[in-house]
Amino acid sequence: MKRIGILTSGGDAPGMNACIRAAVRTATAANVEVLGIRRGYNGLIHNEMAVLDRKCVTNIIHRGGTILETSRCPEFKTPEGRARAVRVLDEAGIAGLLLLGGDGTFRGGTLLADECNISIVGVPTTIDNDAYGTDYTIGFDTAINTALEAIDRIRDTALSLERLFFVEVMGHHTGFIALESGIAGGAEELIIPETPLSSEELCAKLKEAFKGGKKSAIVVVAEAEQPGYSFQIAQEVKKNIDVESRVCILGHIQRGGSPTARDRVLASSLGAAAVKALLSGKNGYMVGEINNEIAYTALADTWEKKKGLSPRLEELVSLLSA
Ligand code: F6P
């Protein structure tokens, strides 16, 4: 294999740059040229690419976002869009393609792998941690630490004014960010899509907590399918509980910022492993890490199969919040 391409697609995630750096340096050490494709599948379809050498990736390991930029690309969902991408790949002489992204990226990658003759390997980069086939995705650790810092700050003001706070975090249709930032931030309650809690149940739990002497509380809410959902919950709770409440939606600040050490190490490890996988002839897989070992999962499984939350961690929330 003489030339590979690399692109970042979907929502950006802290650690994408560290992963690009590792991939470029691993490939160039093996005398393989790397073409950086701009703006995800959009840039692929429109032939936006340039050579990335070792120097191009100097001083990016600590930077959030992605130097390649990214996009969500409806055109790539069409057979015509993907046929254009295949032509561009052929004309550029790209023999292997690295896809950095989440479930949407891997859905597209699964289709592309069936429609072209080049090898494709994915690397899970999403703050949501929802890719099946890896314990953690690149960007998740940074996102939960960003959320945690916000929760800690909110606790200061919640305590001072004796208020109930609803803190809404991202995570798309999953509760990974809510669960781990909630445990780390000592949340009194959690609202996550995997284990629905009715507003009656939530009110009963909160009433008990305030009766037991709590003067303030934090409920961490996963955005689930409905960003802004926490306003609705707060309204419902207000009808039943006589405590002043506020809503805080953390939003896109969870996607930005310098990656944590954990994310940089994971990104470096998976970026290098992905290039090695391509060079050893692997095609149609995502490279992840399970129990500290590199694991390969068929691209289709990464989004068709569902990664569950840890029941042990879920239990902790109610056990520790009393
Ligand atoms: O997938 C990452 C993510 O940040 C989700 O947590 C969130 O639901 C979504 O992207 C937001 O996407 P956009 O930036 O396109 O609004």
mmCIF file of C-alpha atoms and ligand atoms in Angstrom:
data_model
loop_
_atom_site.group_PDB
_atom_site.id
_atom_site.type_symbol
_atom_site.label_atom_id
_atom_site.label_comp_id
_atom_site.label_asym_id
_atom_site.label_seq_id
_atom_site.Cartn_x
_atom_site.Cartn_y
_atom_site.Cartn_z
ATOM 1 C CA MET A 1 0.000 0.000 0.000
ATOM 2 C CA LYS A 2 1.591 3.280 -1.127
ATOM 3 C CA ARG A 3 -1.013 5.912 -0.333
ATOM 4 C CA ILE A 4 -3.836 6.187 2.187
ATOM 5 C CA GLY A 5 -6.472 8.823 2.879
ATOM 6 C CA ILE A 6 -7.769 10.049 6.220
ATOM 7 C CA LEU A 7 -10.911 12.007 7.013
ATOM 8 C CA THR A 8 -12.853 13.161 10.071
ATOM 9 C CA SER A 9 -16.632 13.077 9.856
ATOM 10 C CA GLY A 10 -19.726 13.902 11.941
ATOM 11 C CA GLY A 11 -19.461 15.741 15.249
ATOM 12 C CA ASP A 12 -15.893 16.719 16.097
ATOM 13 C CA ALA A 13 -14.393 15.168 19.224
ATOM 14 C CA PRO A 14 -11.413 16.192 21.356
ATOM 15 C CA GLY A 15 -8.543 13.860 20.427
ATOM 16 C CA MET A 16 -9.252 13.767 16.690
ATOM 17 C CA ASN A 17 -6.050 15.737 16.064
ATOM 18 C CA ALA A 18 -3.987 13.443 18.279
ATOM 19 C CA CYS A 19 -5.364 10.531 16.265
ATOM 20 C CA ILE A 20 -4.540 12.182 12.918
ATOM 21 C CA ARG A 21 -1.004 12.833 14.171
ATOM 22 C CA ALA A 22 -0.518 9.206 15.236
ATOM 23 C CA ALA A 23 -1.893 7.887 11.936
ATOM 24 C CA VAL A 24 0.262 10.183 9.813
ATOM 25 C CA ARG A 25 3.432 9.389 11.734
ATOM 26 C CA THR A 26 2.781 5.637 11.732
ATOM 27 C CA ALA A 27 2.105 5.655 7.987
ATOM 28 C CA THR A 28 5.072 7.834 7.031
ATOM 29 C CA ALA A 29 7.369 5.642 9.154
ATOM 30 C CA ALA A 30 6.239 2.769 6.898
ATOM 31 C CA ASN A 31 6.850 4.883 3.748
ATOM 32 C CA VAL A 32 3.163 5.269 3.059
ATOM 33 C CA GLU A 33 1.939 8.665 1.871
ATOM 34 C CA VAL A 34 -1.097 10.183 3.621
ATOM 35 C CA LEU A 35 -3.679 12.403 1.952
ATOM 36 C CA GLY A 36 -5.735 14.450 4.402
ATOM 37 C CA ILE A 37 -9.314 14.810 3.132
ATOM 38 C CA ARG A 38 -11.026 18.010 4.278
ATOM 39 C CA ARG A 39 -14.622 18.334 5.564
ATOM 40 C CA GLY A 40 -15.404 14.627 5.911
ATOM 41 C CA TYR A 41 -17.446 12.884 3.231
ATOM 42 C CA ASN A 42 -18.286 16.279 1.748
ATOM 43 C CA GLY A 43 -14.638 16.978 0.964
ATOM 44 C CA LEU A 44 -14.202 13.433 -0.326
ATOM 45 C CA ILE A 45 -17.040 13.834 -2.823
ATOM 46 C CA HIS A 46 -15.649 17.205 -3.907
ATOM 47 C CA ASN A 47 -12.011 16.092 -4.060
ATOM 48 C CA GLU A 48 -10.621 18.358 -1.342
ATOM 49 C CA MET A 49 -7.368 16.761 -0.251
ATOM 50 C CA ALA A 50 -3.703 17.514 0.374
ATOM 51 C CA VAL A 51 -0.639 15.555 1.454
ATOM 52 C CA LEU A 52 -0.074 15.380 5.214
ATOM 53 C CA ASP A 53 3.571 14.821 6.119
ATOM 54 C CA ARG A 54 5.124 14.449 9.569
ATOM 55 C CA LYS A 55 5.562 18.220 9.894
ATOM 56 C CA CYS A 56 1.920 18.991 9.113
ATOM 57 C CA VAL A 57 0.922 17.261 12.326
ATOM 58 C CA THR A 58 3.427 18.994 14.592
ATOM 59 C CA ASN A 59 1.942 20.750 17.628
ATOM 60 C CA ILE A 60 -1.615 19.507 17.182
ATOM 61 C CA ILE A 61 -1.785 16.788 19.858
ATOM 62 C CA HIS A 62 -3.240 19.221 22.407
ATOM 63 C CA ARG A 63 -5.767 20.913 20.122
ATOM 64 C CA GLY A 64 -9.519 20.261 20.187
ATOM 65 C CA GLY A 65 -11.637 20.089 17.023
ATOM 66 C CA THR A 66 -10.073 18.685 13.869
ATOM 67 C CA ILE A 67 -7.454 20.242 11.596
ATOM 68 C CA LEU A 68 -9.149 18.423 8.706
ATOM 69 C CA GLU A 69 -12.545 19.938 9.559
ATOM 70 C CA THR A 70 -15.651 17.823 9.462
ATOM 71 C CA SER A 71 -19.248 17.779 8.220
ATOM 72 C CA ARG A 72 -22.505 15.894 8.220
ATOM 73 C CA CYS A 73 -23.069 14.959 4.578
ATOM 74 C CA PRO A 74 -26.569 14.006 3.334
ATOM 75 C CA GLU A 75 -25.180 13.574 -0.222
ATOM 76 C CA PHE A 76 -23.055 10.638 0.915
ATOM 77 C CA LYS A 77 -26.254 8.768 1.876
ATOM 78 C CA THR A 78 -27.166 8.570 -1.823
ATOM 79 C CA PRO A 79 -25.663 5.964 -4.221
ATOM 80 C CA GLU A 80 -24.750 8.837 -6.601
ATOM 81 C CA GLY A 81 -22.838 10.674 -3.874
ATOM 82 C CA ARG A 82 -20.900 7.557 -2.914
ATOM 83 C CA ALA A 83 -20.187 6.734 -6.592
ATOM 84 C CA ARG A 84 -18.596 10.184 -6.892
ATOM 85 C CA ALA A 85 -16.520 9.488 -3.780
ATOM 86 C CA VAL A 86 -15.340 6.156 -5.234
ATOM 87 C CA ARG A 87 -14.237 7.924 -8.444
ATOM 88 C CA VAL A 88 -12.300 10.515 -6.442
ATOM 89 C CA LEU A 89 -10.583 7.805 -4.382
ATOM 90 C CA ASP A 90 -9.609 5.863 -7.529
ATOM 91 C CA GLU A 91 -8.278 8.943 -9.300
ATOM 92 C CA ALA A 92 -6.223 9.930 -6.241
ATOM 93 C CA GLY A 93 -4.654 6.465 -6.097
ATOM 94 C CA ILE A 94 -5.807 5.921 -2.526
ATOM 95 C CA ALA A 95 -5.533 2.259 -1.549
ATOM 96 C CA GLY A 96 -6.696 2.544 2.042
ATOM 97 C CA LEU A 97 -9.020 4.943 3.860
ATOM 98 C CA LEU A 98 -9.172 5.826 7.555
ATOM 99 C CA LEU A 99 -12.510 7.075 8.837
ATOM 100 C CA LEU A 100 -12.542 8.971 12.122
ATOM 101 C CA GLY A 101 -16.094 9.372 13.387
ATOM 102 C CA GLY A 102 -19.109 7.851 15.096
ATOM 103 C CA ASP A 103 -22.153 5.816 14.097
ATOM 104 C CA GLY A 104 -23.199 8.003 11.144
ATOM 105 C CA THR A 105 -19.673 7.875 9.737
ATOM 106 C CA PHE A 106 -19.527 4.093 10.072
ATOM 107 C CA ARG A 107 -22.950 3.630 8.467
ATOM 108 C CA GLY A 108 -21.584 5.481 5.429
ATOM 109 C CA GLY A 109 -18.309 3.556 5.661
ATOM 110 C CA THR A 110 -20.121 0.209 5.655
ATOM 111 C CA LEU A 111 -21.879 1.108 2.398
ATOM 112 C CA LEU A 112 -18.715 2.526 0.861
ATOM 113 C CA ALA A 113 -16.733 -0.620 1.715
ATOM 114 C CA ASP A 114 -19.212 -2.665 -0.354
ATOM 115 C CA GLU A 115 -19.022 -0.291 -3.287
ATOM 116 C CA CYS A 116 -15.276 0.220 -3.756
ATOM 117 C CA ASN A 117 -12.079 -1.789 -3.972
ATOM 118 C CA ILE A 118 -10.075 0.060 -1.382
ATOM 119 C CA SER A 119 -9.587 -1.010 2.239
ATOM 120 C CA ILE A 120 -11.460 0.901 4.914
ATOM 121 C CA VAL A 121 -10.746 1.069 8.645
ATOM 122 C CA GLY A 122 -12.643 3.180 11.182
ATOM 123 C CA VAL A 123 -11.548 4.807 14.442
ATOM 124 C CA PRO A 124 -14.265 5.671 17.014
ATOM 125 C CA THR A 125 -14.192 9.404 17.703
ATOM 126 C CA THR A 126 -17.315 10.746 19.363
ATOM 127 C CA ILE A 127 -18.036 12.335 22.726
ATOM 128 C CA ASP A 128 -21.127 10.086 22.997
ATOM 129 C CA ASN A 129 -19.181 6.841 23.649
ATOM 130 C CA ASP A 130 -21.894 4.929 21.804
ATOM 131 C CA ALA A 131 -19.792 2.870 19.366
ATOM 132 C CA TYR A 132 -20.100 -0.879 19.878
ATOM 133 C CA GLY A 133 -16.665 -2.560 19.843
ATOM 134 C CA THR A 134 -14.681 -0.278 22.134
ATOM 135 C CA ASP A 135 -14.836 0.408 25.856
ATOM 136 C CA TYR A 136 -14.308 4.109 25.221
ATOM 137 C CA THR A 137 -14.461 6.368 22.198
ATOM 138 C CA ILE A 138 -11.969 9.171 21.632
ATOM 139 C CA GLY A 139 -13.403 12.415 23.045
ATOM 140 C CA PHE A 140 -15.631 10.896 25.712
ATOM 141 C CA ASP A 141 -13.190 11.409 28.580
ATOM 142 C CA THR A 142 -12.701 15.077 27.720
ATOM 143 C CA ALA A 143 -16.452 15.612 27.395
ATOM 144 C CA ILE A 144 -17.258 14.082 30.793
ATOM 145 C CA ASN A 145 -14.524 16.141 32.422
ATOM 146 C CA THR A 146 -15.920 19.302 30.824
ATOM 147 C CA ALA A 147 -19.403 18.365 32.036
ATOM 148 C CA LEU A 148 -18.018 17.570 35.483
ATOM 149 C CA GLU A 149 -16.349 20.949 35.811
ATOM 150 C CA ALA A 150 -19.675 22.593 34.990
ATOM 151 C CA ILE A 151 -21.575 20.396 37.457
ATOM 152 C CA ASP A 152 -19.098 21.279 40.225
ATOM 153 C CA ARG A 153 -19.574 24.973 39.519
ATOM 154 C CA ILE A 154 -23.340 24.589 39.491
ATOM 155 C CA ARG A 155 -23.184 22.787 42.824
ATOM 156 C CA ASP A 156 -21.577 25.861 44.385
ATOM 157 C CA THR A 157 -24.452 28.090 43.374
ATOM 158 C CA ALA A 158 -27.103 25.402 44.019
ATOM 159 C CA LEU A 159 -25.850 25.057 47.601
ATOM 160 C CA SER A 160 -25.603 28.780 48.160
ATOM 161 C CA LEU A 161 -29.169 29.507 47.060
ATOM 162 C CA GLU A 162 -30.736 26.179 48.087
ATOM 163 C CA ARG A 163 -31.908 25.323 44.600
ATOM 164 C CA LEU A 164 -32.672 22.299 42.514
ATOM 165 C CA PHE A 165 -30.736 22.219 39.245
ATOM 166 C CA PHE A 166 -31.379 20.258 36.069
ATOM 167 C CA VAL A 167 -28.126 19.995 34.135
ATOM 168 C CA GLU A 168 -28.606 18.713 30.602
ATOM 169 C CA VAL A 169 -25.691 16.965 28.919
ATOM 170 C CA MET A 170 -25.177 15.673 25.386
ATOM 171 C CA GLY A 171 -24.931 12.023 24.355
ATOM 172 C CA HIS A 172 -27.353 11.799 21.438
ATOM 173 C CA HIS A 173 -29.638 8.812 22.139
ATOM 174 C CA THR A 174 -27.469 7.374 24.947
ATOM 175 C CA GLY A 175 -26.754 8.151 28.589
ATOM 176 C CA PHE A 176 -23.001 7.496 28.768
ATOM 177 C CA ILE A 177 -22.055 11.141 29.349
ATOM 178 C CA ALA A 178 -24.895 11.638 31.846
ATOM 179 C CA LEU A 179 -24.033 8.476 33.785
ATOM 180 C CA GLU A 180 -20.317 9.103 34.230
ATOM 181 C CA SER A 181 -20.451 12.879 34.717
ATOM 182 C CA GLY A 182 -23.399 12.331 37.067
ATOM 183 C CA ILE A 183 -21.539 9.836 39.237
ATOM 184 C CA ALA A 184 -18.380 11.941 39.278
ATOM 185 C CA GLY A 185 -20.378 15.076 40.109
ATOM 186 C CA GLY A 186 -22.399 13.382 42.868
ATOM 187 C CA ALA A 187 -25.728 13.940 41.080
ATOM 188 C CA GLU A 188 -28.781 13.292 43.241
ATOM 189 C CA GLU A 189 -30.706 11.854 40.281
ATOM 190 C CA LEU A 190 -30.133 10.910 36.671
ATOM 191 C CA ILE A 191 -32.480 10.937 33.707
ATOM 192 C CA ILE A 192 -31.194 8.694 30.941
ATOM 193 C CA PRO A 193 -32.928 7.046 27.980
ATOM 194 C CA GLU A 194 -31.694 3.530 28.872
ATOM 195 C CA THR A 195 -33.573 3.490 32.212
ATOM 196 C CA PRO A 196 -36.560 5.819 31.898
ATOM 197 C CA LEU A 197 -37.802 7.496 35.076
ATOM 198 C CA SER A 198 -41.308 8.965 35.084
ATOM 199 C CA SER A 199 -41.791 12.460 36.446
ATOM 200 C CA GLU A 200 -43.875 10.935 39.296
ATOM 201 C CA GLU A 201 -40.973 8.676 40.235
ATOM 202 C CA LEU A 202 -38.509 11.544 39.997
ATOM 203 C CA CYS A 203 -40.693 13.783 42.149
ATOM 204 C CA ALA A 204 -41.124 11.048 44.758
ATOM 205 C CA LYS A 205 -37.362 10.559 44.977
ATOM 206 C CA LEU A 206 -36.636 14.267 45.166
ATOM 207 C CA LYS A 207 -39.357 14.825 47.796
ATOM 208 C CA GLU A 208 -37.816 12.125 49.924
ATOM 209 C CA ALA A 209 -34.360 13.658 49.526
ATOM 210 C CA PHE A 210 -35.563 17.115 50.580
ATOM 211 C CA LYS A 211 -37.579 15.606 53.463
ATOM 212 C CA GLY A 212 -34.391 13.868 54.555
ATOM 213 C CA GLY A 213 -32.652 17.236 54.903
ATOM 214 C CA LYS A 214 -31.254 18.073 51.487
ATOM 215 C CA LYS A 215 -31.405 21.767 50.719
ATOM 216 C CA SER A 216 -30.214 21.581 47.131
ATOM 217 C CA ALA A 217 -29.892 18.914 44.461
ATOM 218 C CA ILE A 218 -28.586 18.285 40.982
ATOM 219 C CA VAL A 219 -30.382 16.149 38.422
ATOM 220 C CA VAL A 220 -28.250 15.297 35.401
ATOM 221 C CA VAL A 221 -30.421 14.880 32.302
ATOM 222 C CA ALA A 222 -29.292 13.197 29.080
ATOM 223 C CA GLU A 223 -30.487 15.163 26.054
ATOM 224 C CA ALA A 224 -31.667 11.886 24.439
ATOM 225 C CA GLU A 225 -33.762 12.454 21.320
ATOM 226 C CA GLN A 226 -34.935 15.837 22.513
ATOM 227 C CA PRO A 227 -32.344 18.508 23.310
ATOM 228 C CA GLY A 228 -33.960 20.986 25.695
ATOM 229 C CA TYR A 229 -35.972 18.178 27.336
ATOM 230 C CA SER A 230 -34.843 19.285 30.786
ATOM 231 C CA PHE A 231 -37.077 22.393 30.596
ATOM 232 C CA GLN A 232 -40.095 20.092 30.276
ATOM 233 C CA ILE A 233 -38.954 17.972 33.232
ATOM 234 C CA ALA A 234 -38.343 21.071 35.342
ATOM 235 C CA GLN A 235 -41.881 22.312 34.600
ATOM 236 C CA GLU A 236 -43.402 18.987 35.618
ATOM 237 C CA VAL A 237 -41.367 18.820 38.823
ATOM 238 C CA LYS A 238 -42.282 22.419 39.698
ATOM 239 C CA LYS A 239 -45.971 21.407 39.877
ATOM 240 C CA ASN A 240 -45.178 18.889 42.603
ATOM 241 C CA ILE A 241 -42.233 20.160 44.579
ATOM 242 C CA ASP A 242 -41.920 23.480 46.319
ATOM 243 C CA VAL A 243 -38.220 24.109 45.701
ATOM 244 C CA GLU A 244 -36.830 26.811 43.466
ATOM 245 C CA SER A 245 -35.259 25.261 40.385
ATOM 246 C CA ARG A 246 -33.128 26.226 37.409
ATOM 247 C CA VAL A 247 -32.131 24.533 34.148
ATOM 248 C CA CYS A 248 -28.652 24.617 32.645
ATOM 249 C CA ILE A 249 -27.983 23.119 29.216
ATOM 250 C CA LEU A 250 -24.285 22.512 28.698
ATOM 251 C CA GLY A 251 -24.548 22.056 24.918
ATOM 252 C CA HIS A 252 -21.622 22.296 22.549
ATOM 253 C CA ILE A 253 -19.022 23.344 25.120
ATOM 254 C CA GLN A 254 -18.845 19.579 25.785
ATOM 255 C CA ARG A 255 -17.458 19.032 22.272
ATOM 256 C CA GLY A 256 -14.605 21.532 22.408
ATOM 257 C CA GLY A 257 -11.404 22.003 24.319
ATOM 258 C CA SER A 258 -8.019 20.420 24.711
ATOM 259 C CA PRO A 259 -8.218 16.607 25.020
ATOM 260 C CA THR A 260 -7.444 15.008 28.380
ATOM 261 C CA ALA A 261 -4.370 12.803 28.783
ATOM 262 C CA ARG A 262 -6.646 9.710 28.586
ATOM 263 C CA ASP A 263 -8.089 10.842 25.260
ATOM 264 C CA ARG A 264 -4.663 11.696 23.845
ATOM 265 C CA VAL A 265 -3.301 8.271 24.782
ATOM 266 C CA LEU A 266 -6.352 6.471 23.370
ATOM 267 C CA ALA A 267 -6.223 8.570 20.185
ATOM 268 C CA SER A 268 -2.509 7.904 19.719
ATOM 269 C CA SER A 269 -2.955 4.199 20.341
ATOM 270 C CA LEU A 270 -5.947 3.779 18.012
ATOM 271 C CA GLY A 271 -4.539 6.042 15.286
ATOM 272 C CA ALA A 272 -1.382 3.924 15.078
ATOM 273 C CA ALA A 273 -3.340 0.650 15.325
ATOM 274 C CA ALA A 274 -5.686 1.716 12.518
ATOM 275 C CA VAL A 275 -2.807 2.328 10.104
ATOM 276 C CA LYS A 276 -1.205 -0.977 11.065
ATOM 277 C CA ALA A 277 -4.550 -2.688 10.468
ATOM 278 C CA LEU A 278 -4.789 -1.184 6.976
ATOM 279 C CA LEU A 279 -1.205 -2.152 6.149
ATOM 280 C CA SER A 280 -1.780 -5.711 7.343
ATOM 281 C CA GLY A 281 -4.712 -6.077 4.934
ATOM 282 C CA LYS A 282 -7.682 -5.503 7.246
ATOM 283 C CA ASN A 283 -10.757 -4.094 5.527
ATOM 284 C CA GLY A 284 -14.207 -3.134 6.828
ATOM 285 C CA TYR A 285 -13.316 -2.962 10.518
ATOM 286 C CA MET A 286 -13.303 -0.434 13.327
ATOM 287 C CA VAL A 287 -10.278 -0.444 15.612
ATOM 288 C CA GLY A 288 -11.203 -0.091 19.290
ATOM 289 C CA GLU A 289 -9.859 -0.916 22.712
ATOM 290 C CA ILE A 290 -11.484 -3.546 24.932
ATOM 291 C CA ASN A 291 -9.929 -4.350 28.313
ATOM 292 C CA ASN A 292 -6.776 -2.476 27.261
ATOM 293 C CA GLU A 293 -6.291 -4.614 24.162
ATOM 294 C CA ILE A 294 -6.777 -3.538 20.545
ATOM 295 C CA ALA A 295 -10.024 -5.014 19.197
ATOM 296 C CA TYR A 296 -11.372 -5.183 15.640
ATOM 297 C CA THR A 297 -15.120 -5.013 15.065
ATOM 298 C CA ALA A 298 -16.900 -5.253 11.715
ATOM 299 C CA LEU A 299 -17.958 -1.723 10.737
ATOM 300 C CA ALA A 300 -21.622 -2.765 10.438
ATOM 301 C CA ASP A 301 -21.619 -4.148 13.997
ATOM 302 C CA THR A 302 -20.383 -0.846 15.425
ATOM 303 C CA TRP A 303 -23.722 0.832 14.704
ATOM 304 C CA GLU A 304 -26.087 -2.132 14.341
ATOM 305 C CA LYS A 305 -25.248 -3.587 17.756
ATOM 306 C CA LYS A 306 -25.977 -1.620 20.885
ATOM 307 C CA LYS A 307 -23.402 -0.937 23.571
ATOM 308 C CA GLY A 308 -25.076 -1.012 26.987
ATOM 309 C CA LEU A 309 -24.382 1.130 30.023
ATOM 310 C CA SER A 310 -22.668 -0.568 32.936
ATOM 311 C CA PRO A 311 -25.466 -1.810 35.275
ATOM 312 C CA ARG A 312 -22.947 -1.597 38.127
ATOM 313 C CA LEU A 313 -22.449 2.141 37.501
ATOM 314 C CA GLU A 314 -26.180 2.697 37.100
ATOM 315 C CA GLU A 315 -26.825 1.181 40.513
ATOM 316 C CA LEU A 316 -24.250 3.470 42.081
ATOM 317 C CA VAL A 317 -26.212 6.634 41.342
ATOM 318 C CA SER A 318 -29.109 5.873 43.666
ATOM 319 C CA LEU A 319 -26.923 4.096 46.203
ATOM 320 C CA LEU A 320 -24.600 7.065 46.628
ATOM 321 C CA SER A 321 -26.965 9.993 46.224
ATOM 322 C CA ALA A 322 -28.815 9.653 49.549
HETATM 323 O O1 F6P B 1 -22.606 13.065 18.313
HETATM 324 C C1 F6P B 1 -22.032 14.114 19.003
HETATM 325 C C2 F6P B 1 -23.058 15.137 19.373
HETATM 326 O O2 F6P B 1 -22.427 16.183 20.082
HETATM 327 C C3 F6P B 1 -24.261 14.619 20.183
HETATM 328 O O3 F6P B 1 -23.980 14.453 21.549
HETATM 329 C C4 F6P B 1 -25.289 15.677 19.901
HETATM 330 O O4 F6P B 1 -26.594 15.155 20.042
HETATM 331 C C5 F6P B 1 -25.003 16.033 18.464
HETATM 332 O O5 F6P B 1 -23.648 15.692 18.226
HETATM 333 C C6 F6P B 1 -25.209 17.489 18.141
HETATM 334 O O6 F6P B 1 -24.952 17.669 16.787
HETATM 335 P P1 F6P B 1 -24.879 19.086 16.065
HETATM 336 O O7 F6P B 1 -23.587 19.731 16.475
HETATM 337 O O8 F6P B 1 -24.900 18.748 14.618
HETATM 338 O O9 F6P B 1 -26.033 19.870 16.558
#
